[in-house]
Each structure stands twice: as C-alpha cells, then as structure tokens.
Amino acid sequence: MRIIIKGGVWKNTEDEILKAAVSKYGKNQWARISSLLVRKTASQCKARWMEWLDPSIRKTEWSREEDERLLHLAKLMPTQWRTIAPIVGRTASQCLERYQKLLDDAEQQAESDLGLAGVGDSGPSADDVRRLRPGEIDPDPETKPARPDPVDMDEDEKEMLSEARARLANTQGKKAKRKARERQLEEAHRLTTLQKKRELKAAGIEMKQKKKKGMDYNADIPFEAKPAPGFYDTTEELKRESTKRLTNIRLDQIDGKRRSEVEEEERKKDTKRAKINKDSGQAQAAQSQAQLRKLQEAEQDSIMRRKKMVLPAPHVGEAELEAILKIGGVADDAKALADGSEIAATKNLVGTYKSAGASLPTRTPRATATQDHLMMEALNQRAMLNQQTPLLGGETPSYNVQSGTGYDGITPRHSAVQTPNPYAATPRAGALGGATPLRTPLRDELSINRGGAASVMATPREEKMRQSSLRNQLLSGLANLPKPTNSFTLMMPEELEFESTEKVIEEDAAEIAQRRKEAFEAEERARLLRRSQAVQRDLPRPTAFRAPNVDMAESGVTESPLAEADRLIQEELARLVSHDAVAYPPAGSKVAGGKQNALVLEELSDEYLALARNEVDQELEGPEAKEKYEAFTVEFDQVWEQIQEEMKELQQIGLAAQFTHKRSLMTKQAAKAGKLEKRLGVTLGGYQARSQTLATQLLTSHEELLSSELELASFKNLRIMEEAAVSTRMEALNKEVTQLGSRESFLQQKWDGLNRERQDVVERIEKLHLMQQQKQQAAGTEPVPATEITSAPTTTTAAASAEGDDDEEVGPQPMVA
C-alpha cells in the first residue's frame, strides 16, 4: 500500500486548482476543496489562500510608516499577530517575519556600530540563519511562492488535474444529475414499450389493455355518435381497409426520428450557438481593447500636452544687475587705488563692501546625521524579549531612552528631517550675540565706535569728557587729511559694452501670434474685397451653370466688336459665377466635387480692379446708361415679384409636404411608443406593483416610526417626571413603613400580654372546675356543667377586650392591605 504524506511545497498547478475551487465553492468548504488536491489537507488549503493567494494580500515592500506601526503595535500587544495583522494591512506571517527581520537588522547594526563585526568571525547573519540548509523542510510552505510545474508530471498529478478539471467544469449538483439520469431511464422505458407495442401491432397482434376508469382520450372518441346501420353489411369492407392500412407501413415511419438523430441535431445547434457566442465575445473583447486603447491614447495626450510654464516677474531686472556690477567694479577700483596710496587716512575712509556672508557655502549643506529611532526601538524590544526574570538575578538590560524613540505614547511620533539653514546660524562679523544674520557689515576703520561697554563711564561728567575727547580726535584727524587731487578715471568693461550693443530682446510668443493673426485678418479683408459683390453681400446665387455658347466663335464667323465684347463678358460672368458657386458656396448648399474642382481664375491686382470700377462708374453716369438702368430696375422688380410669388407657392407646397411627412412620422412614432409602453408595462408591471407595495410599506413604517418616536418622547417625559417625584414618594413610603413597623411592634406586645392573661384565666377556670368537681363528689351531688363555670370569666375577657379596643383607638391605625 502506497503512503502519501500530505504537505510540502506548493506548485503552480495546485495554486490554479485552489483558485478555481475557491471561486466555485467559496471560502467555507475547505474539505471539499482539499478533495481536489491529493497532497494537501483542508487546513493547508485554507492557510495557502489566507496567507498567499488571496488577492487582498499586499506583497509590496514595507514602508517606514508600516514598520513604525508594526513595532508600536508589537510593543502594545506582544505576540498577538492575528490582532496586529488587519491593523497593519498585512498577514500575520508577514508581520511576524518583518518583526523578526527588524530586530535582527537592529542587532546587527548595533554590533557593526560597536565594531564587533570586523573582529574575527562574528557568526552567520540573520538571513543565513533563516535560509534553509540542503535537506531541510520548510516548516511554513504556504507563505512562499509556488514552484514551477515539471515537464513530465507524475501519473497521480495528471489524474488529479483531469479529475479537478472535470469536477470544476461540472455546473450541476448530485441531485440534478440523479434526476436527469432518472428521466433518461423513464424515457428509455417508455420508448422501448412503445416500440414493442408498435411491432406487435404491425405483426397483427393487438395487446389488450386494461380498461381504466374514465375516458382515454388517446384511444376513445369523446361524445362519439355511431352511425345507424344501413341496408348492407360492411364487415368485409372494414376488414379489407384494416389489412390494407397495415401492409404498407414501415417501422421507421411509425417510430419517427431516432434518439441518435435528435442528439445529432441538438449537437449541431450547440456548436452553432457556441460559434455565435464566440463571435460576440470576440467582438466584445475587440471593443473593450479599443476602449482601453482610447483611454491610453487620451492619457498619453494629456501627458504630452503640458501646460505653459508661468513664472513670476523677476524682482531684479537686467539693468539693475548691470548697475550692481558696475558699482561693485567701481568699489573694487577705489579700494585698489586706496591700497596703492601711501596715505593711511585714505585707506581708512575707503573700505570694502563685501559682507561676511561671502564665505558661506553656495549649496545647502547636508542634514546632520540623526539617530534611527526605528532601529533604536527594535533594539529596545529585542532587549525586552531577551530579559530574564528578576528572580534569577543578573544585570538589567540597557535601553536607548536618551533622546526618546517616539514610541512612548498611544501612536508612534514621526520625526521629520529639517533642511539646515546656514544663514540663520551665521553671526555678523564684529557684531554682538543675537544680532541679525547677514546684515550690512559695520565699517569703522577710524575706530569711532570702538570701546563697547567697557568705555561707558559711571558719571555723566565723565561721559561728556569722553565725547569731547572723541570729537577733538575726529577734528584733528580730519584736519590732517590731504587735499583732493580731483583725478578721475572712467573705465567701461569691453564685454559689457559689446553685449549691450548687440543684445536683442526676444519677442514674446503671444505678440508673435497676435501679429500673425492681425496680418491674416488684413489679408482676409483684402481677399474679400477682391471677390464679387454677390459674395461680399452674401446674396442668393445659383449653384450650377452651363458653358457659354461658343459655336460662332469656333465656326470662324466674324463678329462685331460689341458682340465679341458681349460674348467675352458673358463667358467671364459664367466662369466667375461657377467659380463662386464652387469656391464660396452659399450656406446650406452642397456642390459636387468640393473646392478642388473650382475654376482657377487669374489673380488681378488691386490697382487693376480699382481702374475697372472707375470705368464702370463712368459708363453708368451717362444718360443712356441711366435710362437702361431704370428700365432694367422696372423689369427686375417685375421678375422679382413673380419669383417671390412662385417661391411662396413652392414654400407652401413644401411646408404642406413636410407637415404630412411629420404627421405620418408622428403617427408611426406614437404607435411605436404605444407598443413600447405596452412592452414596458408587461416587463415592469411586477416592479411597479412591487414599488407601490414597498412605498405603502415605507409610509406605514414611517408612520409607525413617528408613533414610536412620540411614545418614546412620552415615556422619556414620564421618566423625567417619575425621577423628579420618586424622592418625595420614597420619603412618604419610608414614613408609612416606619409607622406600620411601630404599630406592628406595639400590637405584638399587646397581643403577647393579652395572650398571657388568657392563659392565666384558663388555668384559673380549670382549677376552679377541678375544685368544684371534687367538692361535688365529696357531697354526692351532680357536677356543674362547664358552660356555667366558664360564663363568669367571659365577662373578664370581654372587659379586657374592651380595654384593648380603647387602647387601639389611642395607638396608630393599621393599614388595610
């Protein structure tokens, strides 16, 4: 018998089977899922899904924030990794491995800082310890990546894969398969019975069936009215018809289509349906790919189209920078002249303008090295884990608590590294502590302001004497100054002069675009003026023209100059109108061919056009031209009115046709809308009824909620009133209880006294009765009945009860329950 040990490294095939099984059976049927995997148990399958295959698991690198959160939670909840994992957003095994790695890295870093790593062989590192040795078995393979499948799989693995594929592909359950199998058996039994009956009937043997109660509509005719017998006997004819009917019938005609044929037809239908679904799926996939491609292109376009960079205006212009350079150059020249002079006063007066901040670094210095609080906290937790109980003795481990690790509160404290500011810590040369950094340096070559706090005298008289001595020293120093030479030297750097002469200000892109736009608009206006008046005024124009009649010109017949001019004008007019109709079509019109088929006209200059207009104006100013123009205007008005009337009639006809078309279209749309409404009523009728029911239920629930809120408010008010009145009620009840207690004690004491008196009276009566009996026995008379003897004491008890009643009136009244 072969023994199979379940567990070990996971393979890609097992991972894929587990994913498919989880998608089918869910996350609660691990026993069923593990039945698909021969070498894995249910707990291993669950651990593999929860620790590695679940899509919600994060497998990216750990960030510093996650490390800080992990260390802080491990400090608050040690060894509770199942609780820490959802807070950090990782699995429990990931949190444990990361925690151990942080502790090992912190310990290794501490050893390297102390210089222990370089002394001899310090032993294997943390990664070497975690790495498996040859022959060792991974204790937790569910958290490791899967191993690739071998080329030649075992027979067990192949059988497992085929069985899993068959079971996962089956969408029916056990009950559905059993029902289908029972239906197939019933259908086979029915077909065999029917085939047997038909074969027996074809052979001339008819099976007698038991008569069932009721009407058999397959064999009998309901409400059959048999015909009345005639004059002739028809039995022979009936026999001949029955035999004739049975001789020419074949068995396949009686049976109909066989099951194999029906299955073949169904199989063809299934293949056809699968092909249609595949085509539709490919179309959908192509459509989704096209949409994804469009989104990627849009994203690329948005990335490529960058916005225009808008920079603020500079605070210091180029002219100011040049002035500063000139001033600096002049100061340097003056300082050089003063240094070359032998007079000490000139050197003292002419100082340097360079600030002490000139020696500052040009780049921002690197931030100072700070302690890694994450590693410090990891070292602290490693020390806490390695700490022994105080009962065993030994040294207490040392913790890094000098500057605080930021893990002493509820949440870890983040420490942001600040960029150092060298200017804030640079003192001014010669200035006192606390002075403003990088301020203008104080030039005091003549020692006017020296002395400091030591020179301040104690009395005002000494202060005045010090001021007068300083003034005298200054006057004597100024008197010893030499006379000015008034010799100046103006020097201009050649490079600056050359650059200033040849430097050209670059034109802005917006100005270039504006200039081009203005030039284009001016060119458009000039081009519009070259067009015909009909195009300029946007008058109605024809869209199609015939070529002018040139038969006379081609036949060689001589024409008069006027006829030739008229013909040329007509040709030019036809060419111009056809060109305008194609090149500048009216709004709403369509011309075949487009602007590419427009005639090419000769470009005329503006001066030539102006000369032509002047000649036309001069010709129109003559008397004959005016008469022709007036006659033409009259004729044009008549033709225009006739055209307007025809246009109105055509417009009316067109509007009527549009009206009828729109009405028919509206009728069709109304019928279509009615059908759609009926279809929607059939489709959405249940939803509408359900929505109405839900609306009524919602209103009822809302009313109940309002009533419940009202009752709640009433009970709250009642509770407030009861809480306010409970104190007084408790006081009254306590008072009444005390009264009842006192009365009860009083009555108990009274009852005890009366009971004792009754016993005493009864004892006396019994003694008297015995004494009387003895006397009577001695005297020989009849004994006195007990009723006579006891009648006397009753008065005493009655009197005592009366006294008790009087006492009860004096005492507290009992409360009736």
Tab-separated table of C-alpha atoms in Angstrom, residues 10 27 41 175 226 259 296 307 427 463 579 785:
chain	number	residue	atom	x	y	z
A	10	TRP	CA	3.064	24.219	-3.454
A	27	LYS	CA	-14.218	30.180	1.441
A	41	THR	CA	-5.214	18.952	3.592
A	175	LYS	CA	-29.337	15.753	-7.129
A	226	LYS	CA	-72.131	5.865	-34.082
A	259	ARG	CA	-32.639	9.377	-30.436
A	296	GLN	CA	-4.302	55.013	-23.079
A	307	LYS	CA	0.724	73.469	-19.671
A	427	PRO	CA	26.722	85.744	13.049
A	463	GLU	CA	30.682	110.617	29.643
A	579	HIS	CA	-16.135	79.678	-59.523
A	785	PRO	CA	-71.639	21.888	83.616
